[in-house]
Short mmCIF file of C-alpha atoms (C1' of nucleotides) in Angstrom, two decimals:
data_model
loop_
_atom_site.label_atom_id
_atom_site.label_comp_id
_atom_site.label_asym_id
_atom_site.label_seq_id
_atom_site.Cartn_x
_atom_site.Cartn_y
_atom_site.Cartn_z
CA MET A 1 216.70 127.71 91.68
CA ALA A 2 213.71 126.01 93.58
CA LYS A 3 211.20 123.60 92.56
CA ARG A 4 212.07 121.36 89.19
CA THR A 5 209.50 119.46 87.57
CA SER A 6 209.47 115.99 88.92
CA GLU A 7 210.80 114.37 85.89
CA GLN A 8 213.47 116.83 86.95
CA ALA A 9 214.13 115.93 90.16
CA GLU A 10 214.46 112.17 89.49
CA GLU A 11 217.23 113.33 87.44
CA THR A 12 218.23 115.45 90.01
CA ARG A 13 218.25 112.50 92.11
CA ARG A 14 219.99 110.10 89.82
CA ALA A 15 222.85 112.40 89.37
CA ILE A 16 223.60 112.47 93.29
CA PHE A 17 223.30 108.67 92.89
CA ASP A 18 225.75 108.20 90.01
CA ALA A 19 228.40 110.54 91.46
CA ALA A 20 227.89 108.83 95.00
CA ARG A 21 228.05 105.52 93.08
CA GLN A 22 231.26 106.45 91.52
CA LEU A 23 232.78 108.30 94.00
CA PHE A 24 231.69 105.54 96.91
CA GLU A 25 233.91 103.05 94.44
CA THR A 26 237.39 105.44 94.05
CA GLU A 27 237.38 107.05 97.25
CA GLY A 28 235.43 104.54 99.62
CA TYR A 29 232.79 105.33 102.17
CA SER A 30 234.40 107.91 104.34
CA GLY A 31 236.91 109.10 101.58
CA ALA A 32 233.85 110.42 99.57
CA SER A 33 232.12 113.64 101.62
CA ILE A 34 229.17 115.03 100.84
CA ALA A 35 230.19 117.81 99.68
CA SER A 36 232.38 115.91 96.88
CA ILE A 37 229.65 113.97 95.75
CA VAL A 38 227.06 117.00 95.59
CA ALA A 39 229.91 118.80 93.76
CA ALA A 40 230.62 116.06 91.46
CA ALA A 41 226.81 115.85 90.81
CA GLY A 42 226.08 119.52 90.14
CA THR A 43 224.17 119.92 93.06
CA THR A 44 223.84 120.80 96.81
CA LYS A 45 223.35 119.25 100.12
CA GLY A 46 220.29 120.14 100.25
CA ALA A 47 218.97 118.32 97.34
CA LEU A 48 221.06 115.10 98.79
CA PHE A 49 219.42 115.59 102.04
CA HIS A 50 216.08 116.08 100.64
CA HIS A 51 216.47 112.62 98.14
CA PHE A 52 218.29 110.98 100.76
CA ALA A 53 218.07 110.57 104.64
CA SER A 54 221.58 110.25 104.95
CA LYS A 55 225.07 109.72 104.05
CA GLU A 56 224.26 105.75 104.93
CA ALA A 57 221.23 105.76 103.24
CA LEU A 58 222.66 106.88 99.81
CA PHE A 59 225.51 104.41 100.45
CA LEU A 60 222.77 101.50 101.35
CA GLU A 61 221.06 102.39 97.71
CA VAL A 62 224.02 101.97 95.96
CA TRP A 63 225.43 98.93 97.71
CA LYS A 64 221.93 97.36 97.13
CA SER A 65 221.55 98.34 93.66
CA LEU A 66 225.37 96.34 92.83
CA GLN A 67 223.71 93.41 94.78
CA LEU A 68 221.20 93.34 92.69
CA GLU A 69 222.94 93.62 89.50
CA MET A 70 225.42 91.08 90.60
CA ASP A 71 222.03 88.83 91.63
CA ALA A 72 220.70 88.82 88.57
CA ASP A 73 223.50 87.92 86.41
CA THR A 74 224.39 84.77 88.28
CA ARG A 75 221.17 83.66 88.58
CA THR A 76 220.64 83.65 84.92
CA ALA A 77 224.26 82.38 84.20
CA ALA A 78 223.40 79.64 86.46
CA ALA A 79 219.83 78.83 84.77
CA ALA A 80 221.17 78.77 81.49
CA MET A 81 223.39 75.95 82.58
CA ARG A 82 220.48 73.94 84.80
CA SER A 83 219.13 71.39 82.49
CA LYS A 84 223.02 70.11 81.64
CA ASP A 85 223.97 66.36 82.55
CA ASP A 86 226.42 67.73 84.72
CA PRO A 87 224.76 68.57 88.25
CA TYR A 88 227.36 71.07 89.14
CA ALA A 89 227.11 73.03 85.68
CA ALA A 90 224.56 75.39 87.12
CA PHE A 91 226.16 76.27 90.66
CA LEU A 92 229.68 76.45 88.48
CA ALA A 93 227.84 78.56 85.93
CA GLY A 94 226.86 81.14 88.63
CA THR A 95 230.53 80.58 90.25
CA ARG A 96 231.84 82.09 87.48
CA ALA A 97 229.34 84.95 87.01
CA TYR A 98 229.92 85.81 90.84
CA PHE A 99 233.61 86.02 89.67
CA LYS A 100 233.55 88.45 87.28
CA TRP A 101 231.73 90.34 89.56
CA ALA A 102 233.90 90.11 93.00
CA ALA A 103 236.80 91.31 90.73
CA THR A 104 235.60 94.95 89.75
CA PRO A 105 236.60 97.66 91.57
CA ALA A 106 233.56 99.06 91.98
CA TYR A 107 231.81 95.72 93.81
CA GLN A 108 235.34 95.15 96.11
CA GLN A 109 235.54 98.53 97.76
CA ILE A 110 231.41 99.20 97.82
CA VAL A 111 230.29 95.66 98.97
CA LEU A 112 232.95 93.63 100.19
CA ILE A 113 235.20 96.36 102.22
CA ASP A 114 232.86 98.79 102.82
CA GLY A 115 229.63 97.46 103.31
CA ARG A 116 230.04 95.13 106.47
CA ALA A 117 231.90 98.39 108.03
CA VAL A 118 229.36 100.62 107.50
CA MET A 119 226.16 98.72 107.74
CA GLY A 120 227.20 96.71 111.01
CA LEU A 121 227.65 92.87 111.62
CA ALA A 122 223.62 92.91 112.10
CA ARG A 123 222.61 94.71 109.04
CA TRP A 124 225.13 93.15 107.07
CA GLN A 125 224.41 89.71 107.79
CA GLU A 126 220.67 90.36 107.38
CA ASN A 127 220.80 91.69 103.74
CA ASP A 128 223.82 89.39 102.83
CA ASP A 129 221.72 86.70 103.24
CA ARG A 130 218.92 87.65 101.18
CA LEU A 131 221.23 87.63 98.65
CA GLY A 132 224.28 85.98 98.31
CA ARG A 133 224.01 83.35 100.74
CA ASN A 134 220.56 82.49 99.44
CA ASN A 135 221.53 82.16 96.06
CA VAL A 136 224.17 79.59 97.77
CA GLU A 137 222.16 77.58 99.44
CA GLN A 138 219.98 77.12 96.49
CA GLY A 139 222.57 75.33 94.47
CA VAL A 140 224.13 73.63 97.60
CA ARG A 141 221.07 72.21 98.18
CA TYR A 142 220.05 71.57 94.57
CA LEU A 143 223.64 69.25 95.15
CA ALA A 144 221.91 67.79 98.24
CA ARG A 145 218.48 66.92 96.51
CA LYS A 146 220.49 64.91 93.76
CA GLY A 147 222.42 63.03 96.39
CA LEU A 148 226.01 64.61 96.00
CA ILE A 149 226.33 65.79 99.79
CA SER A 150 224.39 65.07 102.61
CA GLU A 151 221.09 67.47 103.38
CA ASP A 152 221.95 67.98 107.41
CA GLY A 153 224.60 70.37 105.92
CA VAL A 154 223.57 72.55 103.80
CA VAL A 155 223.57 75.54 105.94
CA PRO A 156 227.04 75.71 107.26
CA LEU A 157 228.44 74.78 103.77
CA SER A 158 226.66 77.42 102.11
CA VAL A 159 228.05 79.84 104.55
CA ILE A 160 231.55 78.56 103.98
CA LEU A 161 231.49 78.68 100.21
CA LEU A 162 229.62 81.92 99.94
CA ASN A 163 232.46 83.18 101.90
CA ALA A 164 235.01 81.33 99.94
CA LEU A 165 233.67 82.94 96.97
CA ASN A 166 233.75 86.06 98.55
CA GLY A 167 237.56 86.20 99.06
CA ALA A 168 238.19 84.60 95.72
CA GLY A 169 237.05 88.09 94.26
CA PHE A 170 239.80 89.69 96.38
CA ALA A 171 242.69 87.76 95.37
CA LEU A 172 242.12 88.55 91.86
CA THR A 173 242.67 91.77 92.39
CA ARG A 174 246.52 91.36 93.26
CA LYS A 175 248.81 90.37 90.46
CA ASP A 176 249.82 87.57 92.50
CA PRO A 177 251.53 85.01 90.34
CA GLY A 178 249.23 81.80 90.50
CA ILE A 179 246.53 83.66 91.01
CA THR A 180 243.71 84.09 87.98
CA GLU A 181 240.20 83.58 87.62
CA ASP A 182 240.84 80.52 86.19
CA THR A 183 243.11 78.94 89.09
CA LEU A 184 240.86 80.08 91.66
CA PHE A 185 237.92 78.62 89.38
CA ASP A 186 239.56 75.28 89.17
CA ALA A 187 240.21 75.28 92.87
CA PHE A 188 237.05 76.01 94.34
CA GLU A 189 235.33 73.70 91.57
CA LYS A 190 237.68 71.10 92.82
CA LEU A 191 236.65 71.84 96.36
CA LEU A 192 233.14 71.45 95.06
CA ARG A 193 233.24 68.28 93.08
CA GLY A 194 235.17 66.83 96.55
CA LEU A 195 232.11 66.55 98.45
CA ARG A 196 230.54 63.31 98.80
CA MET B 1 250.22 117.37 135.08
CA ALA B 2 253.35 117.15 133.20
CA LYS B 3 256.22 114.85 132.57
CA ARG B 4 255.97 111.51 134.53
CA THR B 5 258.92 109.11 134.08
CA SER B 6 259.20 106.81 131.12
CA GLU B 7 257.16 104.02 133.38
CA GLN B 8 254.23 105.94 134.38
CA ALA B 9 254.40 107.19 130.51
CA GLU B 10 254.14 103.33 129.01
CA GLU B 11 251.13 102.77 131.72
CA THR B 12 249.63 106.11 129.78
CA ARG B 13 250.02 104.50 126.59
CA ARG B 14 248.73 100.95 128.07
CA ALA B 15 245.41 102.78 129.29
CA ILE B 16 244.52 104.35 125.78
CA PHE B 17 245.50 101.28 123.78
CA ASP B 18 243.39 99.00 126.35
CA ALA B 19 240.38 101.58 126.30
CA ALA B 20 240.65 101.88 122.17
CA ARG B 21 240.52 98.06 121.81
CA GLN B 22 237.56 98.53 124.07
CA LEU B 23 235.88 100.97 122.13
CA PHE B 24 236.93 99.32 118.53
CA GLU B 25 235.24 96.09 119.87
CA THR B 26 231.83 97.78 120.95
CA GLU B 27 231.48 100.87 119.06
CA GLY B 28 233.48 100.01 116.17
CA TYR B 29 236.27 102.27 114.25
CA SER B 30 234.06 105.22 113.57
CA GLY B 31 231.72 104.85 116.72
CA ALA B 32 234.75 104.93 119.09
CA SER B 33 235.70 108.48 119.00
CA ILE B 34 238.90 110.08 119.91
CA ALA B 35 237.21 111.96 122.92
CA SER B 36 235.29 108.73 124.18
CA ILE B 37 238.63 107.00 124.19
CA VAL B 38 240.93 109.43 126.02
CA ALA B 39 237.80 109.89 128.52
CA ALA B 40 237.73 105.66 129.14
CA ALA B 41 241.86 105.76 129.44
CA GLY B 42 241.21 108.43 132.04
CA THR B 43 243.78 110.86 129.64
CA THR B 44 243.45 113.80 127.02
CA LYS B 45 243.97 114.00 123.66
CA GLY B 46 247.60 115.62 123.80
CA ALA B 47 248.63 112.15 125.58
CA LEU B 48 246.95 110.08 122.64
CA PHE B 49 248.30 111.67 119.91
CA HIS B 50 252.03 111.95 121.54
CA HIS B 51 252.11 107.84 122.00
CA PHE B 52 250.12 107.51 118.68
CA ALA B 53 250.60 109.10 115.58
CA SER B 54 246.63 109.05 114.33
CA LYS B 55 243.62 107.43 115.22
CA GLU B 56 244.29 104.97 112.65
CA ALA B 57 247.89 104.26 113.48
CA LEU B 58 246.34 103.33 116.57
CA PHE B 59 243.23 101.01 114.97
CA LEU B 60 246.68 99.52 113.21
CA GLU B 61 248.42 98.43 116.57
CA VAL B 62 245.18 97.01 118.35
CA TRP B 63 244.46 95.15 114.97
CA LYS B 64 247.56 93.60 114.94
CA SER B 65 247.67 93.01 118.52
CA LEU B 66 244.80 91.03 118.21
CA GLN B 67 246.28 88.91 114.81
CA LEU B 68 249.57 88.28 116.82
CA GLU B 69 247.25 86.36 119.76
CA MET B 70 245.05 84.56 117.33
CA ASP B 71 248.67 83.63 115.01
CA ALA B 72 250.26 82.30 118.17
CA ASP B 73 247.17 80.06 118.90
CA THR B 74 246.27 78.44 116.01
CA ARG B 75 250.19 77.94 115.17
CA THR B 76 250.52 76.21 118.76
CA ALA B 77 247.10 74.15 118.22
CA ALA B 78 248.28 73.05 115.13
CA ALA B 79 251.76 72.03 116.21
CA ALA B 80 250.31 70.00 119.33
CA MET B 81 248.68 67.94 116.28
CA ARG B 82 251.47 67.70 113.99
CA SER B 83 252.58 64.23 114.37
CA LYS B 84 249.39 62.63 114.70
CA ASP B 85 248.68 59.89 112.07
CA ASP B 86 246.13 61.71 110.55
CA PRO B 87 247.93 64.31 108.02
CA TYR B 88 244.69 66.49 108.40
CA ALA B 89 244.81 66.69 111.78
CA ALA B 90 247.21 69.57 112.25
CA PHE B 91 245.47 71.72 109.70
CA LEU B 92 242.00 70.84 111.39
CA ALA B 93 243.57 71.80 114.80
CA GLY B 94 244.52 75.20 113.79
CA THR B 95 240.99 75.46 112.23
CA ARG B 96 239.45 74.86 115.46
CA ALA B 97 241.68 77.23 117.09
CA TYR B 98 240.84 79.98 114.64
CA PHE B 99 237.12 79.30 114.85
CA LYS B 100 237.20 80.30 118.46
CA TRP B 101 239.14 83.69 117.33
CA ALA B 102 236.52 84.04 115.05
CA ALA B 103 233.72 84.05 117.10
CA THR B 104 234.67 86.68 119.38
CA PRO B 105 233.26 89.98 119.31
CA ALA B 106 236.68 91.59 119.20
CA TYR B 107 238.10 89.76 116.54
CA GLN B 108 235.16 90.20 114.34
CA GLN B 109 234.55 94.00 114.68
CA ILE B 110 238.33 94.42 114.42
CA VAL B 111 239.54 92.62 112.23
CA LEU B 112 237.16 91.44 110.22
CA ILE B 113 234.63 93.72 109.71
CA ASP B 114 236.61 97.46 110.54
CA GLY B 115 240.11 95.92 109.48
CA ARG B 116 239.62 95.60 105.87
CA ALA B 117 237.82 98.81 105.77
CA VAL B 118 240.52 101.27 107.70
CA MET B 119 243.22 100.38 106.33
CA GLY B 120 241.72 99.72 102.74
CA LEU B 121 242.08 97.11 99.92
CA ALA B 122 245.98 97.26 99.16
CA ARG B 123 247.52 97.32 103.32
CA TRP B 124 244.83 94.89 103.98
CA GLN B 125 246.01 92.23 101.61
CA GLU B 126 249.40 93.00 102.36
CA ASN B 127 248.97 92.20 106.53
CA ASP B 128 246.40 89.05 106.01
CA ASP B 129 248.67 88.08 103.92
CA ARG B 130 251.60 87.78 105.87
CA LEU B 131 249.45 86.11 109.13
CA GLY B 132 246.39 84.11 107.91
CA ARG B 133 247.42 83.18 104.43
CA ASN B 134 250.56 82.15 105.35
CA ASN B 135 249.67 79.91 108.10
CA VAL B 136 246.73 78.57 105.63
CA GLU B 137 249.14 78.31 102.52
CA GLN B 138 251.66 76.41 105.06
CA GLY B 139 248.75 73.53 105.89
CA VAL B 140 247.94 73.41 102.31
CA ARG B 141 251.58 72.83 101.22
CA TYR B 142 251.80 69.89 104.09
CA LEU B 143 248.77 68.48 102.32
CA ALA B 144 250.35 68.68 99.23
CA ARG B 145 253.79 67.20 99.97
CA LYS B 146 251.50 64.43 101.32
CA GLY B 147 250.18 63.92 98.04
CA LEU B 148 246.72 64.15 99.45
CA ILE B 149 246.36 67.33 96.96
CA SER B 150 247.78 68.80 93.81
CA GLU B 151 250.74 70.78 94.16
CA ASP B 152 249.94 73.46 91.62
CA GLY B 153 247.18 74.55 93.12
CA VAL B 154 248.28 75.31 96.28
CA VAL B 155 247.78 79.25 96.42
CA PRO B 156 244.41 79.54 94.94
CA LEU B 157 243.29 77.19 97.21
CA SER B 158 245.00 78.86 99.84
CA VAL B 159 243.46 82.04 99.40
CA ILE B 160 239.97 80.48 99.08
CA LEU B 161 240.12 78.13 102.52
CA LEU B 162 241.62 81.19 104.12
CA ASN B 163 238.36 82.99 103.27
CA ALA B 164 235.78 80.05 104.08
CA LEU B 165 237.17 80.77 107.49
CA ASN B 166 237.33 84.01 108.01
CA GLY B 167 233.34 83.91 106.92
CA ALA B 168 232.79 81.57 108.98
CA GLY B 169 233.81 83.40 111.81
CA PHE B 170 231.36 85.61 111.32
CA ALA B 171 228.15 83.46 110.85
CA LEU B 172 228.67 82.45 114.34
CA THR B 173 227.40 85.59 115.59
CA ARG B 174 224.12 85.23 114.22
CA LYS B 175 222.02 82.77 116.21
CA ASP B 176 221.09 80.79 113.16
CA PRO B 177 219.66 76.83 113.46
CA GLY B 178 222.19 74.91 111.99
CA ILE B 179 225.24 77.48 112.34
CA THR B 180 227.31 76.32 115.34
CA GLU B 181 230.90 75.64 115.98
CA ASP B 182 230.99 71.78 115.31
CA THR B 183 228.46 72.45 112.32
CA LEU B 184 230.72 74.68 110.53
CA PHE B 185 233.94 72.71 111.55
CA ASP B 186 232.40 69.32 109.99
CA ALA B 187 231.55 71.06 106.58
CA PHE B 188 234.65 72.49 106.73
CA GLU B 189 236.55 69.47 107.58
CA LYS B 190 234.47 67.56 104.72
CA LEU B 191 235.33 69.91 101.99
CA LEU B 192 239.09 69.48 103.00
CA ARG B 193 238.94 66.03 103.14
CA GLY B 194 237.04 65.57 100.02
CA LEU B 195 239.92 67.09 97.87
CA ARG B 196 242.08 63.87 95.84
"C1'" DA C 1 192.94 131.68 92.27
"C1'" DG C 2 194.52 130.55 96.04
"C1'" DT C 3 196.89 127.07 99.19
"C1'" DT C 4 200.19 123.30 99.62
"C1'" DT C 5 203.82 120.58 98.80
"C1'" DT C 6 207.49 119.69 96.58
"C1'" DA C 7 212.32 120.73 95.49
"C1'" DC C 8 215.92 122.06 96.27
"C1'" DA C 9 219.96 126.29 98.20
"C1'" DT C 10 222.16 128.46 101.91
"C1'" DA C 11 223.40 129.34 106.30
"C1'" DC C 12 224.23 127.19 110.00
"C1'" DC C 13 225.33 123.71 114.16
"C1'" DA C 14 227.91 120.08 116.61
"C1'" DT C 15 231.47 116.98 116.48
"C1'" DT C 16 235.18 115.22 114.66
"C1'" DG C 17 240.25 114.16 113.93
"C1'" DG C 18 244.58 116.87 114.04
"C1'" DT C 19 247.85 120.61 115.50
"C1'" DA C 20 250.08 124.09 117.80
"C1'" DT C 21 251.19 125.78 122.03
"C1'" DG C 22 252.65 125.30 126.84
"C1'" DA C 23 253.79 123.75 130.81
"C1'" DT C 24 256.36 121.08 134.18
"C1'" DA C 25 258.77 117.96 135.80
"C1'" DA C 26 262.29 113.96 134.10
"C1'" DA C 27 266.73 113.05 131.92
"C1'" DT C 28 270.70 114.41 130.35
"C1'" DC C 29 274.82 117.06 130.17
"C1'" DT C 30 278.66 120.33 131.70
"C1'" DA D 1 274.98 120.86 141.34
"C1'" DG D 2 273.35 123.68 138.12
"C1'" DA D 3 272.06 124.17 133.61
"C1'" DT D 4 269.98 122.63 129.34
"C1'" DT D 5 267.26 119.71 127.21
"C1'" DT D 6 263.78 116.43 125.74
"C1'" DA D 7 259.87 113.50 127.07
"C1'" DT D 8 255.01 113.73 128.86
"C1'" DC D 9 251.57 115.64 128.86
"C1'" DA D 10 247.08 119.19 128.61
"C1'" DT D 11 244.88 123.03 126.85
"C1'" DA D 12 243.11 126.16 123.09
"C1'" DC D 13 242.66 125.94 118.75
"C1'" DC D 14 241.29 124.49 113.59
"C1'" DA D 15 239.39 122.91 109.31
"C1'" DA D 16 236.43 119.41 107.53
"C1'" DT D 17 232.65 116.60 108.27
"C1'" DG D 18 227.71 114.64 108.19
"C1'" DG D 19 223.17 116.52 109.32
"C1'" DT D 20 219.83 120.73 110.41
"C1'" DA D 21 216.98 124.58 110.14
"C1'" DT D 22 215.12 128.13 107.54
"C1'" DG D 23 214.15 130.27 103.44
"C1'" DT D 24 211.98 130.30 99.04
"C1'" DA D 25 210.28 129.71 94.18
"C1'" DA D 26 207.91 127.06 91.31
"C1'" DA D 27 205.14 123.11 90.37
"C1'" DA D 28 200.68 120.61 91.70
"C1'" DC D 29 196.63 120.53 93.55
"C1'" DT D 30 191.62 121.91 95.02
#
DNA sequence: AGTTTTACATACCATTGGTATGATAAATCT
DNA sequence: AGATTTATCATACCAATGGTATGTAAAACT
């Protein structure tokens, strides 16, 4: 078998991508070998390296897809609550939506665990900023405009809040008593509303 | 050269450990090959695998050493401020000490970046909890006893605060304007004191 | 129709973490 | 003290890994 139509090629690429996303989730980045990915996708290494520059590039694409899905989700959740009378409502709605994502095995393994190790510190920050932190910062800035928090602390506060959210996702995996989506959300809400 | 005295053996082990810690920091876990480690230590793979069960085991030991140093540091910093009139003082002093650690390249690369990927989610939580979260939880519980926060939210709040701290460490690497040890600390302090 | 390019498949390669074997001197035992 | 065991490596080897080079046949283009 050699050249397929460009439609079929897209199918092949997609099969590799899907298999990779699945295996990166269940086996982790280093546990998911290229051989296992192409086997699951029903193709060969030739196809993989034709469509993706490297294992890392493939991972990055999977990473981005997850982040974009999450981003869209939280944005719409936040937007839906924007015109409420409670100025915190939009932010908190986004938080809820993010918790849902952060509690999924795929998001944890790929984004929260392997992501930073694979991308390295610099690239991770660069990418993470454009999505997660920007989102949080937007919410925080809104609260600042409403006069609920001080203007100058927006950036560091955003950093802290974003990471608090990330960590909360992790905690959800463990069956630790006292840690549920609701209790975590409550704690976060209290923190946020406590800001003056 | 073959069998050395047990004193020399300890030296060899130490040389490997030190080289590993150095290379894990600068090259990352996967970037630091066993060959490069033993070369830097002036020995061979035979010695490494005699003293350590695997690369992962070696990494874990380095990881633990960092965590224990950090733990001791923050504990003493917090203890020094315990009897102050401000009930938040001890907690915040520990926070300051932790920030210092979280801002070091070694701590970031080894503990915050590679640690969780190498150990996997389960082992990472298990180990991280015994140190970081236990520490934070202790501080939070103290505040609860003082009546400054509610008793029942201690666990989830600790989770959130611990991760907020971890993330703050990361942020310190980047030269982003507005993010310094001081501004981050201020933001954290405000969050903490805002709790009622 | 002929040429070029795309989409793979296969064979190959260097490096990797890890193991098996061997060697030698220190500890230990008798 | 001599014999035996055992700790401490060094070296040779191994399977698996990510990645590359090469080949090839069909599609796309001119």
